[in-house]
Amino acid sequence: MEVKEDYLKKLIKPRSDLFIEMEQYAKNHHVPIMQLSGMESLIHLLSLQKPRSILELGTAIGYSSMRIASKLENTSIVTIERDKEKVEVANKFIERANLQKRIQVIEGDALEVSDDLFQNMHFDAIFIDAAKGQYKKFFEKYAPLLNDGGVIYCDNLLLNGLSELPMTEVPRRKRTMVRNQHQFTEWLLNHPDYDTAFLPVGDGMLISIKR
Ligand code: SAM
C-alpha cells in the first residue's frame, strides 16, 4: 500500500515555493487543507469546466482557492471562512501571490451569513469544504446561487477512512458526523436536479452537475 502511495506522490506536479510554504504552514499549525491528489483532480476538473466564478465554503489559509486561481487565470473566487485568525493568514498569503483582485475572503459562518450578501451573485461552480456533517445544509443554502449547467464539488466524503468503517468501529463522538456524510452522499446521488458522481480521489469527492 505504501509503495503505491509513494508512486502516486511522485506523479504530483511540482508546486511553487509559496505553495510549498503554505503546505508546511498547514502541517505545522494542524490546518487541514486539501490532499494533493484531490487538489490536482479538482484543479483539472475545473480546467475542463472553465468556470468564471467560484464560491468556496471553507477557506482555511487560502491554499485551495489560491491553487485554483493560479491555474484558472480568468476566474474569480469568493470564499467564506468563520475563523478570524485563518482569514488573516489567508489574506496575507493571497496578497503575497498578488491574487487579492480575484479572491475575496468573507469572514463569517457560511450557515449564518446573510443571504443579502449574495444578492445578484451567481456562480458557475461551488466548492464545499467546510464543517463535515453539515454538507446538506451548505448545499441547500448555496445551491440556488449556481448557474444552470454549473457544478458543485464536495470534498471529504471519505472522512479520512472513517466513512468506510462499520459504524461500530467509528469512535462514538464521530458517529453523527459520519452518518450525516453518508446520508448526504445518498441524498445527492439520488437528487433529481443534479447528475452526481462519487470520485474516490483525495479524501473522496462528489461532483454534481446541475441539470
Ligand atoms: N479549502 C481549504 C483548502 O483546501 O485549502 C481547506 C478548508 S478546511 C478543510 C475547512 C475550513 O472550513 C476550516 O478552516 C474551518 O474553520 C472552516 N469552516 C468550517 N465550518 C464553517 C462554516 N460553517 N462557515 C465557514 N467556515 C467554516
mmCIF file of C-alpha atoms and ligand atoms in Angstrom:
data_model
loop_
_atom_site.group_PDB
_atom_site.id
_atom_site.type_symbol
_atom_site.label_atom_id
_atom_site.label_comp_id
_atom_site.label_asym_id
_atom_site.label_seq_id
_atom_site.Cartn_x
_atom_site.Cartn_y
_atom_site.Cartn_z
ATOM 1 C CA MET A 1 0.000 0.000 0.000
ATOM 2 C CA GLU A 2 2.783 2.421 0.940
ATOM 3 C CA VAL A 3 4.630 1.639 -2.289
ATOM 4 C CA LYS A 4 1.549 2.650 -4.278
ATOM 5 C CA GLU A 5 1.153 5.911 -2.338
ATOM 6 C CA ASP A 6 4.839 6.774 -2.799
ATOM 7 C CA TYR A 7 4.499 6.133 -6.510
ATOM 8 C CA LEU A 8 1.393 8.351 -6.729
ATOM 9 C CA LYS A 9 3.103 11.107 -4.739
ATOM 10 C CA LYS A 10 5.930 11.194 -7.274
ATOM 11 C CA LEU A 11 3.400 11.855 -10.021
ATOM 12 C CA ILE A 12 2.074 15.033 -8.377
ATOM 13 C CA LYS A 13 3.349 18.081 -10.246
ATOM 14 C CA PRO A 14 5.878 20.370 -8.521
ATOM 15 C CA ARG A 15 4.399 23.456 -6.804
ATOM 16 C CA SER A 16 5.734 27.000 -6.346
ATOM 17 C CA ASP A 17 7.808 27.858 -3.263
ATOM 18 C CA LEU A 18 4.826 29.765 -1.845
ATOM 19 C CA PHE A 19 2.542 26.739 -2.119
ATOM 20 C CA ILE A 20 5.192 24.513 -0.511
ATOM 21 C CA GLU A 21 5.456 27.090 2.292
ATOM 22 C CA MET A 22 1.667 27.001 2.735
ATOM 23 C CA GLU A 23 1.636 23.207 2.836
ATOM 24 C CA GLN A 24 4.322 23.338 5.520
ATOM 25 C CA TYR A 25 2.410 26.038 7.436
ATOM 26 C CA ALA A 26 -0.722 23.888 7.330
ATOM 27 C CA LYS A 27 1.200 20.895 8.627
ATOM 28 C CA ASN A 28 2.889 22.843 11.428
ATOM 29 C CA HIS A 29 -0.348 24.529 12.535
ATOM 30 C CA HIS A 30 -2.605 21.483 12.061
ATOM 31 C CA VAL A 31 -4.743 23.182 9.435
ATOM 32 C CA PRO A 32 -6.474 20.582 7.236
ATOM 33 C CA ILE A 33 -6.000 21.589 3.607
ATOM 34 C CA MET A 34 -6.895 19.502 0.567
ATOM 35 C CA GLN A 35 -4.856 16.391 -0.060
ATOM 36 C CA LEU A 36 -2.541 16.807 -3.038
ATOM 37 C CA SER A 37 -4.211 14.164 -5.213
ATOM 38 C CA GLY A 38 -7.656 15.635 -4.503
ATOM 39 C CA MET A 39 -6.337 19.136 -5.217
ATOM 40 C CA GLU A 40 -4.833 18.042 -8.552
ATOM 41 C CA SER A 41 -8.082 16.336 -9.547
ATOM 42 C CA LEU A 42 -10.209 19.330 -8.613
ATOM 43 C CA ILE A 43 -7.960 21.767 -10.496
ATOM 44 C CA HIS A 44 -8.055 19.523 -13.544
ATOM 45 C CA LEU A 45 -11.845 19.188 -13.478
ATOM 46 C CA LEU A 46 -12.175 22.952 -13.098
ATOM 47 C CA SER A 47 -9.798 23.445 -16.039
ATOM 48 C CA LEU A 48 -12.212 21.386 -18.128
ATOM 49 C CA GLN A 49 -15.265 23.229 -16.813
ATOM 50 C CA LYS A 50 -13.698 26.710 -17.062
ATOM 51 C CA PRO A 51 -15.946 28.466 -14.504
ATOM 52 C CA ARG A 52 -15.762 32.268 -14.498
ATOM 53 C CA SER A 53 -16.858 32.451 -10.879
ATOM 54 C CA ILE A 54 -16.457 30.064 -7.944
ATOM 55 C CA LEU A 55 -17.861 30.117 -4.431
ATOM 56 C CA GLU A 56 -15.819 28.181 -1.871
ATOM 57 C CA LEU A 57 -17.054 27.296 1.618
ATOM 58 C CA GLY A 58 -14.071 26.762 3.927
ATOM 59 C CA THR A 59 -11.078 28.966 3.047
ATOM 60 C CA ALA A 60 -8.722 27.861 5.837
ATOM 61 C CA ILE A 61 -5.418 29.576 4.897
ATOM 62 C CA GLY A 62 -6.405 30.144 1.264
ATOM 63 C CA TYR A 63 -4.479 27.189 -0.180
ATOM 64 C CA SER A 64 -7.166 25.642 -2.400
ATOM 65 C CA SER A 65 -8.548 28.968 -3.621
ATOM 66 C CA MET A 66 -5.035 30.191 -4.474
ATOM 67 C CA ARG A 67 -4.119 26.980 -6.279
ATOM 68 C CA ILE A 68 -7.326 27.204 -8.306
ATOM 69 C CA ALA A 69 -6.889 30.913 -9.075
ATOM 70 C CA SER A 70 -3.270 30.334 -10.143
ATOM 71 C CA LYS A 71 -4.326 27.769 -12.711
ATOM 72 C CA LEU A 72 -7.575 29.386 -13.899
ATOM 73 C CA GLU A 73 -6.445 32.863 -14.781
ATOM 74 C CA ASN A 74 -9.855 34.236 -15.788
ATOM 75 C CA THR A 75 -11.697 33.007 -12.723
ATOM 76 C CA SER A 76 -12.689 34.944 -9.637
ATOM 77 C CA ILE A 77 -13.368 33.279 -6.310
ATOM 78 C CA VAL A 78 -15.448 34.241 -3.294
ATOM 79 C CA THR A 79 -14.530 32.147 -0.275
ATOM 80 C CA ILE A 80 -16.055 32.009 3.222
ATOM 81 C CA GLU A 81 -14.205 31.236 6.456
ATOM 82 C CA ARG A 82 -15.515 31.515 10.015
ATOM 83 C CA ASP A 83 -12.166 31.502 11.840
ATOM 84 C CA LYS A 84 -10.840 35.087 12.138
ATOM 85 C CA GLU A 85 -7.228 34.039 12.555
ATOM 86 C CA LYS A 86 -7.333 31.856 9.448
ATOM 87 C CA VAL A 87 -8.914 34.701 7.473
ATOM 88 C CA GLU A 88 -5.973 36.927 8.415
ATOM 89 C CA VAL A 89 -3.417 34.296 7.420
ATOM 90 C CA ALA A 90 -5.279 33.603 4.157
ATOM 91 C CA ASN A 91 -5.384 37.288 3.232
ATOM 92 C CA LYS A 92 -1.643 37.608 3.805
ATOM 93 C CA PHE A 93 -0.857 34.642 1.557
ATOM 94 C CA ILE A 94 -3.323 35.894 -1.079
ATOM 95 C CA GLU A 95 -1.615 39.295 -1.134
ATOM 96 C CA ARG A 96 1.810 37.710 -1.419
ATOM 97 C CA ALA A 97 0.604 35.897 -4.528
ATOM 98 C CA ASN A 98 -0.990 39.126 -5.783
ATOM 99 C CA LEU A 99 -4.354 37.382 -6.107
ATOM 100 C CA GLN A 100 -6.379 39.822 -3.995
ATOM 101 C CA LYS A 101 -8.265 41.137 -7.063
ATOM 102 C CA ARG A 102 -9.559 37.640 -7.857
ATOM 103 C CA ILE A 103 -10.003 36.064 -4.421
ATOM 104 C CA GLN A 104 -12.374 37.687 -1.944
ATOM 105 C CA VAL A 105 -12.412 36.200 1.539
ATOM 106 C CA ILE A 106 -15.615 36.691 3.529
ATOM 107 C CA GLU A 107 -15.269 36.235 7.267
ATOM 108 C CA GLY A 108 -18.286 34.533 8.822
ATOM 109 C CA ASP A 109 -20.146 31.311 9.398
ATOM 110 C CA ALA A 110 -21.352 30.158 5.978
ATOM 111 C CA LEU A 111 -24.610 28.944 7.525
ATOM 112 C CA GLU A 112 -25.255 32.279 9.208
ATOM 113 C CA VAL A 113 -24.088 34.959 6.783
ATOM 114 C CA SER A 114 -26.994 36.930 5.414
ATOM 115 C CA ASP A 115 -28.398 35.918 2.044
ATOM 116 C CA ASP A 116 -28.391 39.655 1.199
ATOM 117 C CA LEU A 117 -24.623 39.462 0.891
ATOM 118 C CA PHE A 118 -25.070 37.328 -2.212
ATOM 119 C CA GLN A 119 -27.859 39.332 -3.799
ATOM 120 C CA ASN A 120 -27.383 39.313 -7.591
ATOM 121 C CA MET A 121 -24.415 36.954 -7.245
ATOM 122 C CA HIS A 122 -24.306 33.717 -9.205
ATOM 123 C CA PHE A 123 -21.557 31.167 -9.575
ATOM 124 C CA ASP A 124 -20.526 28.624 -12.200
ATOM 125 C CA ALA A 125 -19.026 26.374 -9.551
ATOM 126 C CA ILE A 126 -19.422 25.898 -5.807
ATOM 127 C CA PHE A 127 -16.816 24.064 -3.766
ATOM 128 C CA ILE A 128 -17.910 22.770 -0.349
ATOM 129 C CA ASP A 129 -15.002 22.057 2.009
ATOM 130 C CA ALA A 130 -16.209 23.255 5.431
ATOM 131 C CA ALA A 131 -17.613 21.552 8.573
ATOM 132 C CA LYS A 132 -18.075 17.845 7.931
ATOM 133 C CA GLY A 133 -21.551 16.625 8.772
ATOM 134 C CA GLN A 134 -23.190 19.905 7.689
ATOM 135 C CA TYR A 135 -22.897 19.464 3.956
ATOM 136 C CA LYS A 136 -26.626 19.140 3.295
ATOM 137 C CA LYS A 137 -27.229 22.488 4.991
ATOM 138 C CA PHE A 138 -24.436 24.134 2.983
ATOM 139 C CA PHE A 139 -25.764 22.596 -0.206
ATOM 140 C CA GLU A 140 -29.343 23.715 0.383
ATOM 141 C CA LYS A 141 -28.347 27.264 1.292
ATOM 142 C CA TYR A 142 -25.950 27.858 -1.608
ATOM 143 C CA ALA A 143 -27.197 25.665 -4.488
ATOM 144 C CA PRO A 144 -29.736 28.371 -5.529
ATOM 145 C CA LEU A 145 -26.737 30.586 -6.403
ATOM 146 C CA LEU A 146 -25.478 28.097 -9.002
ATOM 147 C CA ASN A 147 -25.916 28.945 -12.684
ATOM 148 C CA ASP A 148 -27.640 26.400 -14.933
ATOM 149 C CA GLY A 149 -25.102 23.828 -16.067
ATOM 150 C CA GLY A 150 -22.930 24.742 -13.081
ATOM 151 C CA VAL A 151 -21.127 22.207 -10.914
ATOM 152 C CA ILE A 152 -20.986 21.659 -7.159
ATOM 153 C CA TYR A 153 -17.854 19.941 -5.865
ATOM 154 C CA CYS A 154 -17.862 18.493 -2.327
ATOM 155 C CA ASP A 155 -14.685 17.239 -0.674
ATOM 156 C CA ASN A 156 -14.018 14.878 2.278
ATOM 157 C CA LEU A 157 -16.784 12.338 1.810
ATOM 158 C CA LEU A 158 -14.420 9.542 2.832
ATOM 159 C CA LEU A 159 -13.612 11.345 6.107
ATOM 160 C CA ASN A 160 -10.033 10.027 6.116
ATOM 161 C CA GLY A 161 -11.247 6.433 6.022
ATOM 162 C CA LEU A 162 -13.992 6.785 8.685
ATOM 163 C CA SER A 163 -16.762 6.598 6.080
ATOM 164 C CA GLU A 164 -15.679 3.118 5.038
ATOM 165 C CA LEU A 165 -15.723 1.599 8.537
ATOM 166 C CA PRO A 166 -18.661 -0.302 10.018
ATOM 167 C CA MET A 167 -20.386 2.138 12.392
ATOM 168 C CA THR A 168 -19.390 0.026 15.418
ATOM 169 C CA GLU A 169 -15.733 0.775 14.665
ATOM 170 C CA VAL A 170 -16.255 4.534 14.317
ATOM 171 C CA PRO A 171 -15.441 6.415 17.551
ATOM 172 C CA ARG A 172 -18.745 7.322 19.269
ATOM 173 C CA ARG A 173 -18.149 11.092 19.172
ATOM 174 C CA LYS A 174 -17.730 10.939 15.374
ATOM 175 C CA ARG A 175 -20.751 8.774 14.543
ATOM 176 C CA THR A 176 -23.207 11.621 13.935
ATOM 177 C CA MET A 177 -20.785 13.294 11.552
ATOM 178 C CA VAL A 178 -20.194 10.034 9.655
ATOM 179 C CA ARG A 179 -23.947 9.288 9.480
ATOM 180 C CA ASN A 180 -24.602 12.805 8.195
ATOM 181 C CA GLN A 181 -21.978 12.447 5.452
ATOM 182 C CA HIS A 182 -23.407 9.033 4.446
ATOM 183 C CA GLN A 183 -26.933 10.446 4.301
ATOM 184 C CA PHE A 184 -25.767 13.480 2.352
ATOM 185 C CA THR A 185 -23.966 11.275 -0.202
ATOM 186 C CA GLU A 186 -27.062 9.076 -0.728
ATOM 187 C CA TRP A 187 -29.328 12.117 -0.929
ATOM 188 C CA LEU A 188 -27.173 13.860 -3.500
ATOM 189 C CA LEU A 189 -26.586 10.761 -5.636
ATOM 190 C CA ASN A 190 -30.394 10.473 -5.923
ATOM 191 C CA HIS A 191 -31.181 14.193 -6.303
ATOM 192 C CA PRO A 192 -33.297 14.678 -9.446
ATOM 193 C CA ASP A 193 -31.878 18.135 -10.232
ATOM 194 C CA TYR A 194 -28.223 17.035 -10.229
ATOM 195 C CA ASP A 195 -26.218 14.443 -12.095
ATOM 196 C CA THR A 196 -23.764 13.329 -9.409
ATOM 197 C CA ALA A 197 -20.722 11.062 -9.408
ATOM 198 C CA PHE A 198 -18.561 9.997 -6.493
ATOM 199 C CA LEU A 199 -14.825 10.132 -7.259
ATOM 200 C CA PRO A 200 -12.589 8.205 -4.848
ATOM 201 C CA VAL A 201 -9.728 10.703 -5.225
ATOM 202 C CA GLY A 202 -8.044 12.515 -2.349
ATOM 203 C CA ASP A 203 -10.469 12.221 0.566
ATOM 204 C CA GLY A 204 -13.417 11.412 -1.700
ATOM 205 C CA MET A 205 -15.253 13.931 -3.841
ATOM 206 C CA LEU A 206 -18.839 14.318 -5.043
ATOM 207 C CA ILE A 207 -19.230 16.105 -8.365
ATOM 208 C CA SER A 208 -22.769 17.319 -9.081
ATOM 209 C CA ILE A 209 -23.735 18.832 -12.418
ATOM 210 C CA LYS A 210 -26.914 20.923 -12.319
ATOM 211 C CA ARG A 211 -29.321 19.562 -14.923
HETATM 212 N N1 SAM B 1 -10.418 24.539 1.364
HETATM 213 C C1 SAM B 1 -9.260 24.629 2.238
HETATM 214 C C2 SAM B 1 -8.040 24.164 1.485
HETATM 215 O O1 SAM B 1 -8.045 23.044 0.954
HETATM 216 O O2 SAM B 1 -7.059 24.929 1.435
HETATM 217 C C3 SAM B 1 -9.401 23.778 3.479
HETATM 218 C C4 SAM B 1 -10.627 24.027 4.278
HETATM 219 S S1 SAM B 1 -10.616 23.197 5.831
HETATM 220 C C5 SAM B 1 -10.808 21.530 5.385
HETATM 221 C C6 SAM B 1 -12.200 23.606 6.448
HETATM 222 C C7 SAM B 1 -12.335 25.052 6.878
HETATM 223 O O3 SAM B 1 -13.721 25.346 6.953
HETATM 224 C C8 SAM B 1 -11.757 25.348 8.252
HETATM 225 O O4 SAM B 1 -10.825 26.377 8.155
HETATM 226 C C9 SAM B 1 -12.966 25.776 9.091
HETATM 227 O O5 SAM B 1 -12.680 26.825 10.002
HETATM 228 C C10 SAM B 1 -13.929 26.239 8.010
HETATM 229 N N2 SAM B 1 -15.342 26.112 8.359
HETATM 230 C C11 SAM B 1 -15.965 25.054 8.925
HETATM 231 N N3 SAM B 1 -17.278 25.287 9.042
HETATM 232 C C12 SAM B 1 -17.505 26.510 8.533
HETATM 233 C C13 SAM B 1 -18.660 27.310 8.397
HETATM 234 N N4 SAM B 1 -19.857 26.892 8.824
HETATM 235 N N5 SAM B 1 -18.529 28.517 7.828
HETATM 236 C C14 SAM B 1 -17.319 28.953 7.401
HETATM 237 N N6 SAM B 1 -16.188 28.250 7.538
HETATM 238 C C15 SAM B 1 -16.279 27.042 8.086
#
